[in-house]
Each structure stands twice: as C-alpha cells, then as structure tokens.
PDB file of C-alpha atoms in Angstrom:
ATOM      1  CA  UNK Q  14      36.918  19.981 -18.450  1.00 62.00           C
ATOM      2  CA  UNK Q  15      34.308  20.838 -21.100  1.00 65.00           C
ATOM      3  CA  UNK Q  16      34.031  17.207 -22.143  1.00 63.00           C
ATOM      4  CA  UNK Q  17      33.424  16.192 -18.521  1.00 62.00           C
ATOM      5  CA  UNK Q  18      30.556  18.696 -18.243  1.00 60.00           C
ATOM      6  CA  UNK Q  19      28.998  17.315 -21.429  1.00 66.00           C
ATOM      7  CA  UNK Q  20      29.242  13.762 -20.089  1.00 64.00           C
ATOM      8  CA  UNK Q  21      27.568  14.839 -16.839  1.00 64.00           C
ATOM      9  CA  UNK Q  22      24.730  16.489 -18.785  1.00 62.00           C
ATOM     10  CA  UNK Q  23      24.244  13.321 -20.853  1.00 64.00           C
ATOM     11  CA  UNK Q  24      24.215  11.134 -17.738  1.00 58.00           C
ATOM     12  CA  UNK Q  25      21.662  13.435 -16.116  1.00 60.00           C
ATOM     13  CA  UNK Q  26      19.403  13.248 -19.201  1.00 58.00           C
ATOM     14  CA  UNK Q  27      19.633   9.456 -19.211  1.00 53.00           C
ATOM     15  CA  UNK Q  28      18.731   9.310 -15.500  1.00 52.00           C
ATOM     16  CA  UNK Q  29      15.701  11.528 -16.043  1.00 51.00           C
ATOM     17  CA  UNK Q  30      14.509   9.505 -19.019  1.00 48.00           C
ATOM     18  CA  UNK Q  31      15.007   6.184 -17.230  1.00 47.00           C
ATOM     19  CA  UNK Q  32      12.943   7.314 -14.249  1.00 48.00           C
ATOM     20  CA  UNK Q  33       9.889   8.147 -16.345  1.00 50.00           C
ATOM     21  CA  UNK Q  34       7.162   5.450 -16.355  1.00 50.00           C
ATOM     22  CA  UNK Q  35       7.186   3.319 -19.461  1.00 49.00           C
ATOM     23  CA  UNK Q  36      10.728   4.215 -20.524  1.00 52.00           C
ATOM     24  CA  UNK Q  37      14.129   2.633 -20.138  1.00 55.00           C
ATOM     25  CA  UNK Q  38      14.719  -0.122 -17.620  1.00 59.00           C
ATOM     26  CA  UNK Q  39      11.828   1.129 -15.442  1.00 67.00           C
ATOM     27  CA  UNK Q  40       9.359  -0.043 -18.084  1.00 70.00           C
ATOM     28  CA  UNK Q  41       9.793  -3.555 -16.740  1.00 74.00           C
ATOM     29  CA  UNK Q  42       9.385  -2.340 -13.158  1.00 76.00           C
ATOM     30  CA  UNK Q  43       6.073  -0.652 -13.988  1.00 82.00           C
ATOM     31  CA  UNK Q  44       4.864  -3.837 -15.655  1.00 84.00           C
ATOM     32  CA  UNK Q  45       5.812  -5.780 -12.533  1.00 82.00           C
ATOM     33  CA  UNK Q  46       3.956  -3.248 -10.357  1.00 84.00           C
ATOM     34  CA  UNK Q  47       0.857  -3.713 -12.479  1.00 88.00           C
ATOM     35  CA  UNK Q  48       1.265  -7.477 -12.299  1.00 87.00           C
ATOM     36  CA  UNK Q  49       1.554  -7.379  -8.506  1.00 84.00           C
ATOM     37  CA  UNK Q  50      -1.540  -5.149  -8.259  1.00 88.00           C
ATOM     38  CA  UNK Q  51      -3.508  -7.448 -10.555  1.00 90.00           C
ATOM     39  CA  UNK Q  52      -2.407 -10.515  -8.613  1.00 87.00           C
ATOM     40  CA  UNK Q  53      -3.452  -8.929  -5.295  1.00 86.00           C
ATOM     41  CA  UNK Q  54      -6.802  -7.893  -6.798  1.00 88.00           C
ATOM     42  CA  UNK Q  55      -7.385 -11.446  -8.043  1.00 89.00           C
ATOM     43  CA  UNK Q  56      -6.469 -12.920  -4.664  1.00 86.00           C
ATOM     44  CA  UNK Q  57      -8.582 -10.575  -2.569  1.00 85.00           C
ATOM     45  CA  UNK Q  58     -11.244  -9.434  -5.029  1.00 85.00           C
ATOM     46  CA  UNK Q  59     -13.770 -11.866  -3.622  1.00 87.00           C
ATOM     47  CA  UNK Q  60     -13.767  -9.902  -0.348  1.00 86.00           C
ATOM     48  CA  UNK Q  61     -15.967  -7.271  -2.004  1.00 88.00           C
ATOM     49  CA  UNK Q  62     -18.867  -9.717  -1.858  1.00 88.00           C
ATOM     50  CA  UNK Q  63     -18.535 -10.186   1.902  1.00 89.00           C
ATOM     51  CA  UNK Q  64     -19.958  -8.331   4.874  1.00 93.00           C
ATOM     52  CA  UNK Q  65     -18.095  -7.259   8.007  1.00 90.00           C
ATOM     53  CA  UNK Q  66     -16.655 -10.272   9.807  1.00 88.00           C
ATOM     54  CA  UNK Q  67     -15.170 -11.273  13.142  1.00 87.00           C
ATOM     55  CA  UNK Q  68     -13.597  -8.286  14.932  1.00 87.00           C
ATOM     56  CA  UNK Q  69     -14.919  -5.790  12.359  1.00 89.00           C
ATOM     57  CA  UNK Q  70     -18.086  -5.588  14.428  1.00 90.00           C
ATOM     58  CA  UNK Q  71     -16.135  -4.629  17.544  1.00 89.00           C
ATOM     59  CA  UNK Q  72     -13.589  -2.291  15.948  1.00 89.00           C
ATOM     60  CA  UNK Q  73     -15.804  -0.624  13.329  1.00 91.00           C
ATOM     61  CA  UNK Q  74     -19.522  -1.021  13.891  1.00 93.00           C
ATOM     62  CA  UNK Q  75     -19.489  -0.879  17.705  1.00 92.00           C
ATOM     63  CA  UNK Q  76     -16.655   1.629  18.099  1.00 91.00           C
ATOM     64  CA  UNK Q  77     -17.931   5.197  18.575  1.00 93.00           C
ATOM     65  CA  UNK Q  78     -14.393   6.628  18.753  1.00 92.00           C
ATOM     66  CA  UNK Q  79     -13.823   6.163  14.992  1.00 93.00           C
ATOM     67  CA  UNK Q  80     -16.884   8.220  14.079  1.00 95.00           C
ATOM     68  CA  UNK Q  81     -14.999  11.515  14.295  1.00 95.00           C
ATOM     69  CA  UNK Q  82     -11.617  12.432  12.871  1.00 96.00           C
ATOM     70  CA  UNK Q  83     -11.138  14.694  15.898  1.00 96.00           C
ATOM     71  CA  UNK Q  84     -10.537  11.554  17.980  1.00 94.00           C
ATOM     72  CA  UNK Q  85      -7.411  10.545  16.054  1.00 95.00           C
ATOM     73  CA  UNK Q  86      -4.920  12.156  18.491  1.00 94.00           C
ATOM     74  CA  UNK Q  87      -6.433  10.158  21.365  1.00 92.00           C
ATOM     75  CA  UNK Q  88      -5.671   6.903  19.527  1.00 92.00           C
ATOM     76  CA  UNK Q  89      -1.970   7.606  20.071  1.00 94.00           C
ATOM     77  CA  UNK Q  90      -2.301   8.113  23.813  1.00 92.00           C
ATOM     78  CA  UNK Q  91      -4.589   5.302  24.957  1.00 88.00           C
ATOM     79  CA  UNK Q  92      -5.363   1.644  24.391  1.00 85.00           C
ATOM     80  CA  UNK Q  93      -8.637   0.543  22.863  1.00 77.00           C
ATOM     81  CA  UNK Q  94      -9.900  -2.589  24.594  1.00 75.00           C
ATOM     82  CA  UNK Q  95      -6.396  -3.388  25.812  1.00 83.00           C
ATOM     83  CA  UNK Q  96      -4.839  -3.033  22.335  1.00 84.00           C
ATOM     84  CA  UNK Q  97      -2.558  -0.201  21.308  1.00 92.00           C
ATOM     85  CA  UNK Q  98      -3.142   0.023  17.549  1.00 92.00           C
ATOM     86  CA  UNK Q  99      -3.282   3.756  16.789  1.00 94.00           C
ATOM     87  CA  UNK Q 100      -2.701   3.497  13.025  1.00 92.00           C
ATOM     88  CA  UNK Q 101      -5.442   0.907  12.646  1.00 91.00           C
ATOM     89  CA  UNK Q 102      -7.821   3.139  14.605  1.00 93.00           C
ATOM     90  CA  UNK Q 103      -6.820   6.190  12.541  1.00 94.00           C
ATOM     91  CA  UNK Q 104      -7.387   4.280   9.297  1.00 93.00           C
ATOM     92  CA  UNK Q 105     -10.774   3.112  10.537  1.00 94.00           C
ATOM     93  CA  UNK Q 106     -11.667   6.715  11.415  1.00 95.00           C
ATOM     94  CA  UNK Q 107     -10.620   7.879   7.946  1.00 95.00           C
ATOM     95  CA  UNK Q 108     -12.597   5.060   6.356  1.00 94.00           C
ATOM     96  CA  UNK Q 109     -15.635   5.834   8.488  1.00 96.00           C
ATOM     97  CA  UNK Q 110     -15.490   9.483   7.419  1.00 96.00           C
ATOM     98  CA  UNK Q 111     -15.510   8.347   3.776  1.00 95.00           C
ATOM     99  CA  UNK Q 112     -17.731   5.267   3.843  1.00 94.00           C
ATOM    100  CA  UNK Q 113     -19.696   5.360   7.109  1.00 93.00           C
ATOM    101  CA  UNK Q 114     -20.660   1.667   7.441  1.00 92.00           C
ATOM    102  CA  UNK Q 115     -20.645   0.866   3.701  1.00 93.00           C
ATOM    103  CA  UNK Q 116     -18.656  -2.372   3.779  1.00 93.00           C
ATOM    104  CA  UNK Q 117     -17.457  -2.158   0.155  1.00 93.00           C
ATOM    105  CA  UNK Q 118     -15.400   0.939   1.016  1.00 92.00           C
ATOM    106  CA  UNK Q 119     -13.589  -0.815   3.836  1.00 92.00           C
ATOM    107  CA  UNK Q 120     -12.736  -3.755   1.573  1.00 92.00           C
ATOM    108  CA  UNK Q 121     -11.552  -1.366  -1.149  1.00 93.00           C
ATOM    109  CA  UNK Q 122      -9.371   0.534   1.309  1.00 92.00           C
ATOM    110  CA  UNK Q 123      -7.888  -2.729   2.589  1.00 89.00           C
ATOM    111  CA  UNK Q 124      -7.087  -3.892  -0.932  1.00 91.00           C
ATOM    112  CA  UNK Q 125      -5.457  -0.567  -1.846  1.00 91.00           C
ATOM    113  CA  UNK Q 126      -3.292  -0.626   1.279  1.00 89.00           C
ATOM    114  CA  UNK Q 127      -2.400  -4.235   0.559  1.00 87.00           C
ATOM    115  CA  UNK Q 128      -1.281  -3.299  -2.959  1.00 89.00           C
ATOM    116  CA  UNK Q 129       0.677  -0.293  -1.642  1.00 89.00           C
ATOM    117  CA  UNK Q 130       2.448  -2.508   0.894  1.00 86.00           C
ATOM    118  CA  UNK Q 131       3.186  -5.020  -1.849  1.00 83.00           C
ATOM    119  CA  UNK Q 132       4.879  -2.296  -3.895  1.00 85.00           C
ATOM    120  CA  UNK Q 133       6.911  -1.179  -0.896  1.00 86.00           C
ATOM    121  CA  UNK Q 134       8.058  -4.738  -0.158  1.00 82.00           C
ATOM    122  CA  UNK Q 135       8.955  -5.152  -3.834  1.00 79.00           C
ATOM    123  CA  UNK Q 136      11.001  -1.924  -3.860  1.00 80.00           C
ATOM    124  CA  UNK Q 137      12.758  -2.859  -0.633  1.00 80.00           C
ATOM    125  CA  UNK Q 138      13.614  -6.319  -1.952  1.00 78.00           C
ATOM    126  CA  UNK Q 139      14.818  -4.852  -5.236  1.00 75.00           C
ATOM    127  CA  UNK Q 140      17.024  -2.371  -3.381  1.00 77.00           C
ATOM    128  CA  UNK Q 141      18.466  -5.007  -1.045  1.00 78.00           C
ATOM    129  CA  UNK Q 142      19.051  -7.654  -3.698  1.00 74.00           C
ATOM    130  CA  UNK Q 143      20.264  -5.223  -6.416  1.00 71.00           C
ATOM    131  CA  UNK Q 144      19.468  -7.868  -8.975  1.00 63.00           C
ATOM    132  CA  UNK Q 145      17.028  -8.527 -11.710  1.00 61.00           C
ATOM    133  CA  UNK Q 146      13.668  -6.988 -10.643  1.00 56.00           C
ATOM    134  CA  UNK Q 147      11.903 -10.228 -11.522  1.00 60.00           C
ATOM    135  CA  UNK Q 148      13.440 -11.948  -8.492  1.00 59.00           C
ATOM    136  CA  UNK Q 149      11.827  -9.638  -5.884  1.00 58.00           C
ATOM    137  CA  UNK Q 150       8.593  -9.781  -7.861  1.00 61.00           C
ATOM    138  CA  UNK Q 151       8.535 -13.553  -7.616  1.00 60.00           C
ATOM    139  CA  UNK Q 152       9.023 -13.301  -3.855  1.00 61.00           C
ATOM    140  CA  UNK Q 153       6.304 -10.669  -3.670  1.00 59.00           C
ATOM    141  CA  UNK Q 154       3.849 -12.924  -5.477  1.00 59.00           C
ATOM    142  CA  UNK Q 155       4.483 -15.603  -2.892  1.00 58.00           C
ATOM    143  CA  UNK Q 156       4.197 -13.126   0.005  1.00 61.00           C
ATOM    144  CA  UNK Q 157       0.862 -11.763  -1.274  1.00 58.00           C
ATOM    145  CA  UNK Q 158      -0.752 -15.108  -0.679  1.00 56.00           C
ATOM    146  CA  UNK Q 159      -0.514 -14.383   3.061  1.00 55.00           C
ATOM    147  CA  UNK Q 160      -3.044 -11.867   4.421  1.00 54.00           C
TER     148      UNK Q 160
END
C-alpha cells in the first residue's frame, strides 16, 4: 500500500514537470507552437502594410454599431445587412474600442486570432491522432496557407 502511494506521488511529479513549458516532452510542443506562430507571421506579415480593403469599409468604417461596446448584445439578436455574424461584429467592436480606425491594430488582431486558431487546430489534431506532434504540425503548416 505504501509503495503504491509513493508511485502515485512520483507519477504526479512527473506529470507536473512534463506540463511545464520547456521541459519534458512538451518542450517539442512549445517549439512547434513557436514555429507555427512564426510561419503565420511570415505568411500574413505583409498585411500590416495594407489599408482596409473590400468589405472592411462596410463592416468597420461605415458601421456605426461597432463604435460602442454597449451594442454587443444586439449583435446576437439581429442580422447586420442580412448577415448573422455576431462574433465578427463583437470582435470588430472590441477592435474599434482599442484601435478606432487605426488599420494596423485590425491587422494585428487578425494575425493574433489566426495564430490562436492555428494552435487550437494543432492541439485538436494532436489529440485526435495521438501520434508524434510533428505530424499535426505539418498539417497545420499546410492549413495556414489558406486564409
């Protein structure tokens, strides 16, 4: 009985150590995360030089509803120009509260969400495949090429 308790304590210590960034088998996962983030930044970094384009004018510059965070609940109860996209509207409202119409901020926010989604896809693929983490990372690199 005592030996079993000791083994459980050891296993718990190993689990805690392995889950810390830069240690154990997760060291490779953190490196892959950084690689995915760098790859996404290289792919989409040129967007920081651009202005608003296409529907950005309609959904950001010409949309008075995103100018106040108090409007966020209404995004979930009504369509905007025939489109029901409440999360997009809420993100635009949050961005507007931070950046107003400073285009760099919108591009930065888009890139950060893109990287976050890349990490989530990577983790999901890793969980489903239960294989070497390099395999989902390779798939993620391919998927990041699509906007």
